[in-house]
C-alpha angles and dihedrals in degrees: 000000000000138000149077095309094055094047092048092053091046091053093046090054091046092051095040092240116147111230102166095160093050091047091046088056089057091045090053088053087057094045095048090067093059096086098143092048091051092049091051089047091051088052090053094050091050092050090049092055095250097116088092089070092080104016103055098046122114105226128196092218094196091053094044091052091049091047094050090046093053091044091052091046087054091047090049087052091053092045090051090050089051092049093049092046088052089051091047089052096049090046090054091047093052098034091240095144090212116188104222094198089056091050089054090050095052093045090050086056101058117338124119087245096062107149135152086245088073087068091055090048095047091050089050091057092041089057089048120010089186094055107151094204135358099243088058086072107086094219093051091045088051089059092057095044093046093050095049111028113022122087088010107116095157095051091238094136092049088050093045091051087053090054093047089051097039097110093064121097091209092073131228100274089048091050092053092052094043099040084105100046 
């Protein structure tokens, strides 16, 4: 396997920086290639009587779509936090003195990863240039909390975020704790 995901995870290991969502994405890539194994596992679940779990559920599709969208947004927030923390660690190791808020501004202006979330990241570093990790910034943390927990009386967003993160061995609760590391 080659590519950015592999290199990023290798750097995280080398720098002792936790990056469970980024590693989980790489794990998902590995797992996606196991179609025959997944087909066989589905047969076992069906034979074991577990196929009803997903097939007999009444689902509010509009709410499910919104919940998954919000869970994905929270997961992206944590992924950005891990990536910025990895860049921060490498900058410290190499003595580069990178300005993370400035990097977010530059990326917003023309990089393939342009997103409105970069504005939130830049503002977090503008408020505190020495910010050790993004979820330590109250407004950034509020983005995560609002997208996962608020207006979610049924717990569907929380469950959807678990599904999004299912491939990582680190586990969901650990990811939420570590999304800043």
